Each structure stands twice: as structure tokens, then as C-alpha cells.
Amino acid sequence: MGIGNILMLCQVTAYVMCSIFAFFVFAPMAVNKNGEFAGNCLLFAQGNISGTKEIVIESWGPAAGCNFAITIGVFALLVSITQIVRLAFHVYYETDSSFIGVFGTFVVNVIMTIMLFASAINVTQGYSVWCQLIDRVAECSVAGFITNLWGNLKGIKPDNYAVELGMVQFGLWTELLLWTVISILSVVKLAKYHQREHIFRSLNRERERLLGSYNQPDF
């Protein structure tokens, strides 16, 4: 198996894994925000503890923080599926992408990596702020099951928030790792194309030299 085929196989494998872990990002976050927390985003939520040891939320976190994680998860899934189909097409027909195609893929991969990094930092830090509030009365990972803590918050179901946000963080950081690897593979492929172009130019100069039509440049 040639280097090009190995590289393409690595890319396909990484994209398949990205499409799987994307579900760990948008699915639990969507369930948490739009379902169990009634449209409220717990990231960076501010509040206090009442005299009866109940949690009082003064302001929920910005909805954009949760929506961004959902959006980036959906984008990661769609881009991964698109790339899997594109690479499968090249494998089936034994072709390869053009330089423009490889460069475009590299740009998309870098953008996805940056967006995933931003979302991972946002979710991790936002959940840390939430847990700082919850830890004042109970351990954050189990507080959702202590019903008397949530008497002031009507219409929400806090039982599974720790599991859901844990899945989101796991999915985002895993996606970030995978897309970083994919970006590196894109750089390798770009370097491969550049090397191939350099070899073609060298062979062309050698052919012209043998034919007596090659002029040495002045610089």
C-alpha cells in the first residue's frame, strides 16, 4: 500500500471517529438546554444559596454558549460525513484530490479545529462556574439527585446534568484532538503535493537540458 493510500485511510478513519463523537457534543447539550433545563443554559449561570439551602439562580448563562456547542457538534458531523463520502469516491475510482481541493480541505480543518477549541474552553469554563455555585451546598456531580436543593427552580429536571455536561466535554476535547490530527494529515498531504510538484519541475528541467532547450536562470 502506497503512502498516499495510507494517508487517505488515516483520514477516513479520523473522519469516521469524528462523526461518531460529534453525537457526544450536540445531542446531550441539546437535551440539557432545550429539554431538561427548559431553554436555559447552565454555563456561567450566576446565583446564590438561600437560607433553606436551596439553589437560587439570579441569571442563567448566555444561550449562545450552549447553542455554539450544539452548532459546532452538528457542523462537525456534517463536515465529517461530507469528507467520508468524498474520500470514498476517490478510493473507489482510484483518483486523488487536486491541490486546490487539498488546500480547501486544510482550511476547513483548521477552522473546525479553532472552533472546537473555543467551544471546548467555553463549555469547560462555563461548567466550572456552575459547579462552583453548586459545590456550596452539595457535590456538583450528585447534586442533581438531591431534590430539596431545586425547590426554587420550577420546570427544570436537573437529575442528569452532570452526565450530560460530562459527555459534552468529553466529546468536544476528543473532537478537538481528532481534528488536530486531521489538520496535521492535511499539512502532510499539502507537503506531498508540493514535493511532487517540485519533482515534476526538476524532471521537466532535466528533459529540457537533455534536449538542449533549457536556459539557466540568472538568479
XYZ file of N, CA and C in Angstrom:
657
model
N 0.848 -1.199 0.000
C 0.000 0.000 0.000
C 0.882 1.247 0.000
N 0.632 2.164 -0.943
C 1.427 3.365 -1.065
C 1.174 4.345 0.069
N 2.087 5.338 0.156
C 1.954 6.342 1.208
C 0.658 7.117 1.055
N 0.291 7.420 -0.213
C -0.947 8.147 -0.460
C -2.163 7.398 0.033
N -2.184 6.073 -0.197
C -3.320 5.267 0.258
C -3.377 5.182 1.785
N -2.215 5.051 2.415
C -2.169 5.011 3.880
C -2.675 6.330 4.456
N -2.250 7.435 3.850
C -2.682 8.755 4.304
C -4.188 8.912 4.168
N -4.724 8.461 3.037
C -6.163 8.563 2.810
C -6.931 7.674 3.787
N -6.397 6.481 4.079
C -7.035 5.580 5.037
C -7.062 6.201 6.433
N -5.972 6.860 6.807
C -5.923 7.538 8.111
C -6.952 8.656 8.176
N -7.090 9.387 7.073
C -8.074 10.469 7.034
C -9.494 9.933 7.174
N -9.801 8.873 6.434
C -11.143 8.281 6.503
C -11.439 7.807 7.921
N -10.463 7.129 8.536
C -10.647 6.635 9.906
C -10.910 7.780 10.877
N -10.138 8.857 10.740
C -10.308 10.007 11.634
C -11.670 10.663 11.437
N -12.106 10.789 10.191
C -13.413 11.408 9.922
C -14.558 10.540 10.450
N -14.414 9.225 10.339
C -15.445 8.329 10.884
C -15.550 8.510 12.397
N -14.400 8.580 13.066
C -14.408 8.787 14.517
C -14.997 10.150 14.875
N -14.699 11.165 14.059
C -15.262 12.498 14.304
C -16.779 12.485 14.188
N -17.293 11.764 13.192
C -18.747 11.704 13.016
C -19.418 11.010 14.197
N -18.728 10.053 14.802
C -19.284 9.346 15.966
C -19.279 10.250 17.197
N -18.128 10.859 17.476
C -18.006 11.671 18.692
C -18.766 12.988 18.597
N -19.159 13.388 17.388
C -19.969 14.602 17.254
C -21.299 14.452 17.986
N -21.822 13.214 18.032
C -23.079 12.969 18.745
C -22.924 13.217 20.245
N -21.708 13.028 20.771
C -21.456 13.275 22.192
C -21.513 14.765 22.518
N -21.425 15.593 21.482
C -21.414 17.040 21.694
C -22.815 17.629 21.613
N -23.444 17.503 20.446
C -24.705 18.229 20.255
C -25.906 17.548 20.894
N -25.914 16.213 20.966
C -27.096 15.523 21.499
C -27.323 15.814 22.988
N -26.344 15.555 23.873
C -26.593 15.831 25.298
C -26.762 17.315 25.608
N -26.061 18.177 24.870
C -26.221 19.611 25.114
C -27.612 20.081 24.718
N -28.119 19.575 23.597
C -29.467 19.943 23.160
C -30.516 19.429 24.138
N -30.333 18.206 24.623
C -31.275 17.641 25.596
C -31.257 18.450 26.884
N -30.052 18.816 27.334
C -29.931 19.561 28.586
C -30.559 20.945 28.485
N -30.196 21.687 27.452
C -30.673 23.072 27.346
C -32.143 23.141 26.946
N -32.487 22.479 25.856
C -33.828 22.639 25.290
C -34.872 21.735 25.929
N -34.408 20.717 26.653
C -35.342 19.797 27.280
C -35.390 19.938 28.781
N -34.373 19.438 29.443
C -34.403 19.336 30.900
C -34.265 20.677 31.615
N -33.607 21.649 30.997
C -33.464 22.958 31.637
C -34.359 24.014 31.001
N -35.360 23.569 30.275
C -36.437 24.441 29.766
C -35.924 25.653 28.996
N -34.919 25.427 28.145
C -34.397 26.522 27.331
C -33.334 27.369 27.996
N -32.976 27.057 29.226
C -31.945 27.813 29.950
C -30.587 27.144 29.800
N -29.548 27.960 29.709
C -28.179 27.443 29.596
C -27.493 27.559 30.951
N -27.022 26.453 31.479
C -26.399 26.478 32.811
C -24.958 26.973 32.794
N -24.342 27.064 31.620
C -22.961 27.534 31.546
C -22.876 28.989 32.005
N -22.000 29.255 32.961
C -21.769 30.594 33.514
C -22.992 31.155 34.246
N -23.902 30.285 34.679
C -25.063 30.761 35.442
C -24.604 31.341 36.779
N -25.281 32.387 37.222
C -24.949 33.052 38.478
C -26.104 32.882 39.466
N -25.769 32.689 40.740
C -26.823 32.514 41.734
C -26.293 32.509 43.149
N -27.166 32.152 44.065
C -26.828 32.100 45.489
C -27.517 30.902 46.132
N -27.231 30.718 47.401
C -27.869 29.660 48.180
C -28.774 30.327 49.212
N -30.027 29.918 49.231
C -30.990 30.512 50.164
C -30.742 30.004 51.583
N -31.464 30.602 52.535
C -31.322 30.184 53.923
C -31.776 28.768 54.168
N -32.617 28.254 53.286
C -33.092 26.867 53.410
C -32.243 25.899 52.592
N -31.049 26.344 52.203
C -30.114 25.515 51.438
C -30.679 25.116 50.069
N -31.398 26.042 49.459
C -31.893 25.819 48.107
C -31.120 26.711 47.134
N -30.960 26.219 45.916
C -30.224 26.961 44.896
C -31.132 28.029 44.289
N -30.636 29.254 44.259
C -31.375 30.372 43.665
C -30.565 30.903 42.482
N -31.124 30.820 41.284
C -30.443 31.304 40.088
C -30.833 32.757 39.847
N -29.846 33.646 39.891
C -30.093 35.068 39.636
C -30.090 35.367 38.142
N -29.244 34.689 37.409
C -29.217 34.853 35.948
C -28.631 33.601 35.316
N -29.332 33.083 34.326
C -28.827 31.936 33.584
C -27.708 32.390 32.657
N -26.918 31.428 32.217
C -25.825 31.742 31.312
C -26.327 32.143 29.934
N -25.467 32.792 29.139
C -25.857 33.185 27.783
C -26.241 31.963 26.950
N -27.384 32.055 26.277
C -27.832 30.929 25.451
C -26.842 30.625 24.336
N -26.101 31.655 23.898
C -25.147 31.467 22.803
C -24.073 30.449 23.157
N -23.708 30.358 24.445
C -22.679 29.402 24.846
C -23.096 27.974 24.592
N -24.325 27.630 24.971
C -24.837 26.280 24.727
C -25.134 26.062 23.248
N -25.709 27.083 22.605
C -26.053 26.958 21.184
C -24.814 26.773 20.321
N -23.711 27.417 20.704
C -22.477 27.277 19.939
C -21.969 25.842 19.992
N -22.038 25.221 21.168
C -21.614 23.822 21.297
C -22.495 22.908 20.450
N -23.807 23.165 20.459
C -24.721 22.366 19.637
C -24.393 22.543 18.163
N -24.190 23.797 17.750
C -23.910 24.098 16.340
C -22.609 23.471 15.881
N -21.555 23.596 16.683
C -20.262 23.050 16.279
C -20.310 21.533 16.215
N -21.117 20.907 17.089
C -21.277 19.458 17.026
C -21.960 19.015 15.746
N -23.004 19.752 15.349
C -23.711 19.435 14.102
C -22.798 19.667 12.903
N -22.065 20.786 12.897
C -21.133 21.064 11.807
C -20.067 19.978 11.695
N -19.533 19.546 12.840
C -18.508 18.501 12.830
C -19.051 17.222 12.202
N -20.302 16.891 12.511
C -20.927 15.704 11.932
C -21.094 15.856 10.427
N -21.618 16.999 9.981
C -21.876 17.211 8.556
C -20.582 17.244 7.746
N -19.577 17.953 8.258
C -18.296 18.027 7.546
C -17.642 16.655 7.483
N -17.712 15.904 8.576
C -17.119 14.563 8.605
C -17.776 13.649 7.576
N -19.099 13.658 7.528
C -19.814 12.809 6.573
C -19.475 13.215 5.142
N -19.418 14.528 4.891
C -19.065 15.016 3.553
C -17.684 14.538 3.142
N -16.724 14.625 4.051
C -15.362 14.203 3.740
C -15.260 12.689 3.570
N -16.032 11.944 4.348
C -16.032 10.482 4.194
C -16.526 10.099 2.806
N -17.617 10.731 2.369
C -18.169 10.452 1.036
C -17.170 10.847 -0.046
N -16.541 12.020 0.105
C -15.583 12.492 -0.896
C -14.382 11.556 -1.003
N -13.830 11.157 0.138
C -12.670 10.265 0.122
C -13.043 8.872 -0.371
N -14.248 8.406 -0.028
C -14.707 7.105 -0.524
C -14.818 7.121 -2.045
N -15.250 8.244 -2.590
C -15.335 8.405 -4.047
C -13.950 8.260 -4.674
N -12.950 8.917 -4.075
C -11.589 8.833 -4.617
C -11.021 7.421 -4.489
N -11.324 6.750 -3.377
C -10.840 5.380 -3.198
C -11.467 4.450 -4.230
N -12.762 4.604 -4.449
C -13.476 3.724 -5.381
C -12.969 3.905 -6.808
N -12.756 5.151 -7.216
C -12.331 5.422 -8.591
C -10.817 5.531 -8.727
N -10.101 5.272 -7.626
C -8.637 5.289 -7.624
C -8.094 6.619 -8.144
N -8.670 7.700 -7.650
C -8.223 9.045 -8.001
C -7.743 9.744 -6.734
N -7.373 10.996 -6.883
C -6.942 11.776 -5.724
C -7.392 13.216 -5.900
N -7.427 13.950 -4.814
C -7.865 15.341 -4.862
C -6.839 16.201 -5.591
N -7.319 17.298 -6.158
C -6.418 18.280 -6.743
C -5.766 19.086 -5.624
N -4.764 19.877 -5.989
C -4.103 20.708 -4.982
C -5.089 21.693 -4.361
N -5.961 22.273 -5.198
C -6.958 23.217 -4.691
C -7.891 22.518 -3.701
N -8.294 21.283 -4.031
C -9.163 20.524 -3.137
C -8.500 20.232 -1.807
N -7.233 19.850 -1.854
C -6.489 19.555 -0.625
C -6.312 20.820 0.211
N -6.005 21.936 -0.454
C -5.829 23.194 0.272
C -7.147 23.651 0.903
N -8.248 23.515 0.157
C -9.560 23.867 0.705
C -9.915 23.019 1.910
N -9.613 21.721 1.826
C -9.860 20.822 2.956
C -9.025 21.223 4.165
N -7.782 21.610 3.917
C -6.904 22.056 5.004
C -7.484 23.280 5.710
N -7.977 24.243 4.936
C -8.566 25.459 5.521
C -9.778 25.107 6.383
N -10.655 24.243 5.858
C -11.844 23.819 6.612
C -11.436 23.118 7.905
N -10.432 22.247 7.818
C -9.981 21.514 9.005
C -9.434 22.453 10.076
N -8.672 23.449 9.655
C -8.116 24.407 10.616
C -9.234 25.214 11.276
N -10.213 25.651 10.476
C -11.346 26.406 11.027
C -12.109 25.558 12.042
N -12.355 24.290 11.700
C -13.061 23.397 12.619
C -12.272 23.210 13.912
N -10.959 23.080 13.801
C -10.116 22.902 14.985
C -10.198 24.117 15.901
N -10.126 25.309 15.317
C -10.203 26.541 16.109
C -11.563 26.667 16.793
N -12.633 26.382 16.048
C -13.980 26.489 16.615
C -14.198 25.474 17.733
N -13.687 24.267 17.557
C -13.811 23.246 18.595
C -13.032 23.633 19.845
N -11.862 24.208 19.649
C -11.067 24.657 20.796
C -11.817 25.734 21.579
N -12.392 26.693 20.851
C -13.144 27.767 21.509
C -14.347 27.210 22.266
N -15.064 26.276 21.650
C -16.239 25.697 22.299
C -15.851 24.850 23.502
N -14.766 24.082 23.383
C -14.319 23.242 24.495
C -13.934 24.093 25.700
N -13.215 25.188 25.459
C -12.842 26.099 26.545
C -14.087 26.716 27.162
N -15.022 27.141 26.319
C -16.246 27.786 26.799
C -17.068 26.845 27.682
N -17.262 25.610 27.222
C -18.069 24.655 27.984
C -17.367 24.266 29.283
N -16.074 24.000 29.209
C -15.331 23.600 30.404
C -15.339 24.702 31.458
N -15.060 25.926 31.034
C -15.037 27.040 31.982
C -16.441 27.361 32.491
N -17.424 27.328 31.594
C -18.798 27.620 32.000
C -19.340 26.611 32.989
N -19.029 25.341 32.772
C -19.484 24.308 33.700
C -18.756 24.420 35.037
N -17.498 24.863 34.996
C -16.747 25.070 36.238
C -17.403 26.160 37.088
N -17.862 27.241 36.437
C -18.557 28.316 37.162
C -19.848 27.787 37.782
N -20.578 26.965 37.022
C -21.811 26.356 37.539
C -21.521 25.498 38.768
N -20.474 24.684 38.680
C -20.154 23.778 39.785
C -19.662 24.535 41.019
N -19.034 25.690 40.819
C -18.617 26.490 41.973
C -19.826 26.929 42.790
N -20.938 27.201 42.094
C -22.177 27.548 42.788
C -22.767 26.331 43.491
N -22.850 25.213 42.774
C -23.488 24.011 43.324
C -22.681 23.435 44.478
N -21.356 23.500 44.385
C -20.498 22.917 45.423
C -20.664 23.581 46.786
N -21.321 24.706 46.825
C -21.536 25.381 48.110
C -22.561 24.652 48.973
N -23.360 23.782 48.350
C -24.349 23.021 49.130
C -24.216 21.511 48.955
N -23.657 21.075 47.843
C -23.520 19.633 47.593
C -22.501 19.417 46.486
N -22.005 18.198 46.412
C -21.059 17.874 45.352
C -21.743 17.997 43.996
N -21.084 18.676 43.070
C -21.701 19.007 41.783
C -22.142 17.770 41.012
N -21.369 16.692 41.093
C -21.660 15.502 40.298
C -22.905 14.758 40.753
N -23.347 14.984 41.999
C -24.520 14.259 42.515
C -25.647 15.188 42.948
N -25.431 16.502 42.863
C -26.428 17.455 43.362
C -27.747 17.359 42.612
N -27.707 16.931 41.362
C -28.932 16.829 40.579
C -29.936 15.854 41.150
N -29.469 14.905 41.940
C -30.363 13.895 42.516
C -30.920 14.307 43.883
N -30.447 15.434 44.419
C -30.924 15.911 45.726
C -32.069 16.890 45.467
N -33.274 16.394 45.529
C -34.441 17.168 45.083
C -34.691 18.431 45.895
N -34.370 18.423 47.199
C -34.682 19.599 48.022
C -33.800 20.802 47.716
N -32.761 20.618 46.887
C -31.911 21.743 46.501
C -32.551 22.607 45.422
N -33.526 22.048 44.707
C -34.035 22.692 43.494
C -35.466 23.203 43.648
N -35.892 23.417 44.868
C -37.269 23.844 45.105
C -37.618 25.184 44.484
N -36.620 26.078 44.358
C -36.866 27.401 43.783
C -36.852 27.412 42.258
N -36.449 26.319 41.651
C -36.324 26.265 40.190
C -37.407 25.360 39.630
N -38.468 25.974 39.159
C -39.592 25.213 38.633
C -39.397 24.926 37.139
N -39.846 23.771 36.735
C -39.854 23.428 35.315
C -38.566 22.852 34.777
N -37.581 22.618 35.631
C -36.344 22.007 35.154
C -36.168 20.634 35.782
N -35.398 19.789 35.091
C -35.105 18.439 35.570
C -33.586 18.300 35.673
N -33.017 18.533 36.844
C -31.564 18.589 36.991
C -30.882 17.234 37.176
N -31.647 16.149 37.168
C -31.086 14.840 37.529
C -29.822 14.471 36.739
N -29.830 14.729 35.438
C -28.777 14.185 34.573
C -27.788 15.228 34.068
N -27.801 16.433 34.626
C -26.954 17.481 34.044
C -25.472 17.131 34.128
N -25.046 16.465 35.208
C -23.625 16.132 35.360
C -23.174 15.147 34.283
N -24.005 14.150 34.006
C -23.677 13.169 32.963
C -23.673 13.838 31.598
N -24.684 14.661 31.351
C -24.805 15.316 30.044
C -23.639 16.258 29.770
N -23.301 17.097 30.736
C -22.182 18.022 30.533
C -20.849 17.294 30.499
N -20.753 16.176 31.217
C -19.548 15.356 31.124
C -19.373 14.785 29.730
N -20.471 14.333 29.132
C -20.421 13.818 27.765
C -20.038 14.907 26.776
N -20.607 16.098 26.965
C -20.297 17.212 26.058
C -18.812 17.558 26.115
N -18.267 17.652 27.323
C -16.844 17.974 27.460
C -15.968 16.878 26.867
N -16.321 15.628 27.136
C -15.567 14.513 26.565
C -15.613 14.563 25.044
N -16.802 14.798 24.495
C -16.951 14.858 23.047
C -16.163 15.994 22.428
N -16.205 17.171 23.054
C -15.510 18.333 22.492
C -13.995 18.153 22.507
N -13.445 17.697 23.625
C -11.990 17.542 23.699
C -11.501 16.402 22.815
N -12.318 15.347 22.685
C -11.953 14.261 21.770
C -12.016 14.735 20.328
N -13.073 15.483 19.996
C -13.193 16.054 18.650
C -12.012 16.974 18.350
N -11.632 17.789 19.327
C -10.501 18.697 19.127
C -9.230 17.918 18.810
N -8.992 16.838 19.538
C -7.821 16.003 19.281
C -7.870 15.409 17.878
N -9.033 14.882 17.497
C -9.176 14.258 16.181
C -8.994 15.271 15.053
N -9.601 16.446 15.189
C -9.478 17.454 14.134
C -8.067 18.025 14.070
N -7.355 18.034 15.193
C -5.950 18.435 15.156
C -5.136 17.432 14.353
N -5.404 16.144 14.581
C -4.732 15.092 13.806
C -5.073 15.225 12.328
N -6.349 15.468 12.022
C -6.776 15.620 10.630
C -6.079 16.815 9.980
N -5.940 17.913 10.724
C -5.251 19.092 10.189
C -3.790 18.776 9.892
N -3.154 18.009 10.775
C -1.763 17.607 10.545
C -1.666 16.733 9.300
N -2.613 15.810 9.131
C -2.624 14.974 7.933
C -2.806 15.817 6.678
N -3.597 16.884 6.780
C -3.781 17.782 5.639
C -2.477 18.490 5.292
N -1.723 18.890 6.321
C -0.424 19.521 6.085
C 0.525 18.543 5.402
N 0.509 17.291 5.863
C 1.356 16.260 5.248
C 0.993 16.082 3.780
N -0.302 16.080 3.486
C -0.738 15.903 2.100
C -0.355 17.106 1.251
N -0.466 18.314 1.820
C -0.030 19.505 1.091
C 1.467 19.444 0.800
N 2.247 19.007 1.792
C 3.690 18.873 1.595
C 3.994 17.836 0.525
N 3.201 16.767 0.498
C 3.366 15.723 -0.512
C 3.108 16.280 -1.910
N 2.062 17.092 -2.037
C 1.764 17.719 -3.323
C 2.877 18.676 -3.730
N 3.389 19.446 -2.775
C 4.469 20.388 -3.062
C 5.720 19.647 -3.513
N 6.032 18.539 -2.833
C 7.197 17.741 -3.208
C 7.021 17.153 -4.600
N 5.807 16.669 -4.891
C 5.536 16.101 -6.208
C 5.696 17.161 -7.294
N 5.204 18.379 -7.019
C 5.327 19.467 -7.989
C 6.791 19.830 -8.200
N 7.567 19.819 -7.117
C 8.993 20.121 -7.218
C 9.703 19.063 -8.059
N 9.337 17.800 -7.864
C 9.938 16.717 -8.650
C 9.582 16.872 -10.119
N 8.316 17.202 -10.405
C 7.889 17.391 -11.792
C 8.671 18.522 -12.455
N 8.882 19.626 -11.725
C 9.648 20.738 -12.294
C 11.094 20.326 -12.552
N 11.675 19.558 -11.626
C 13.056 19.103 -11.797
C 13.181 18.177 -13.001
N 12.220 17.253 -13.140
C 12.242 16.346 -14.289
C 12.068 17.110 -15.593
N 11.219 18.131 -15.571
C 10.996 18.921 -16.778
C 12.255 19.695 -17.161
N 12.955 20.255 -16.170
C 14.208 20.954 -16.448
C 15.256 19.990 -16.998
N 15.308 18.784 -16.411
C 16.273 17.798 -16.890
C 15.972 17.399 -18.329
N 14.697 17.244 -18.656
C 14.315 16.900 -20.029
C 14.717 18.014 -20.993
N 14.477 19.279 -20.577
C 14.849 20.399 -21.434
C 16.362 20.490 -21.599
N 17.091 20.164 -20.522
C 18.548 20.204 -20.609
C 19.051 19.163 -21.600
N 18.477 17.974 -21.540
C 18.884 16.914 -22.456
C 18.547 17.265 -23.900
N 17.441 17.999 -24.067
C 17.034 18.399 -25.418
C 17.736 19.672 -25.872
N 18.520 20.283 -24.984
C 19.272 21.477 -25.343
C 18.471 22.750 -25.355
N 17.297 22.741 -24.740
C 16.442 23.932 -24.774
C 16.291 24.572 -23.404
N 17.101 24.150 -22.447
C 16.974 24.682 -21.085
C 17.928 25.850 -20.903
N 17.433 26.957 -20.407
C 18.237 28.136 -20.119
C 18.371 28.305 -18.615
N 19.606 28.364 -18.127
C 19.841 28.535 -16.700
C 19.383 29.925 -16.264
N 18.551 30.054 -15.228
C 18.120 31.381 -14.774
C 19.287 32.188 -14.226
N 19.157 33.514 -14.271
C 20.238 34.400 -13.836
C 20.417 34.417 -12.325
N 19.338 34.133 -11.546
C 19.434 34.209 -10.085
C 19.806 32.878 -9.479
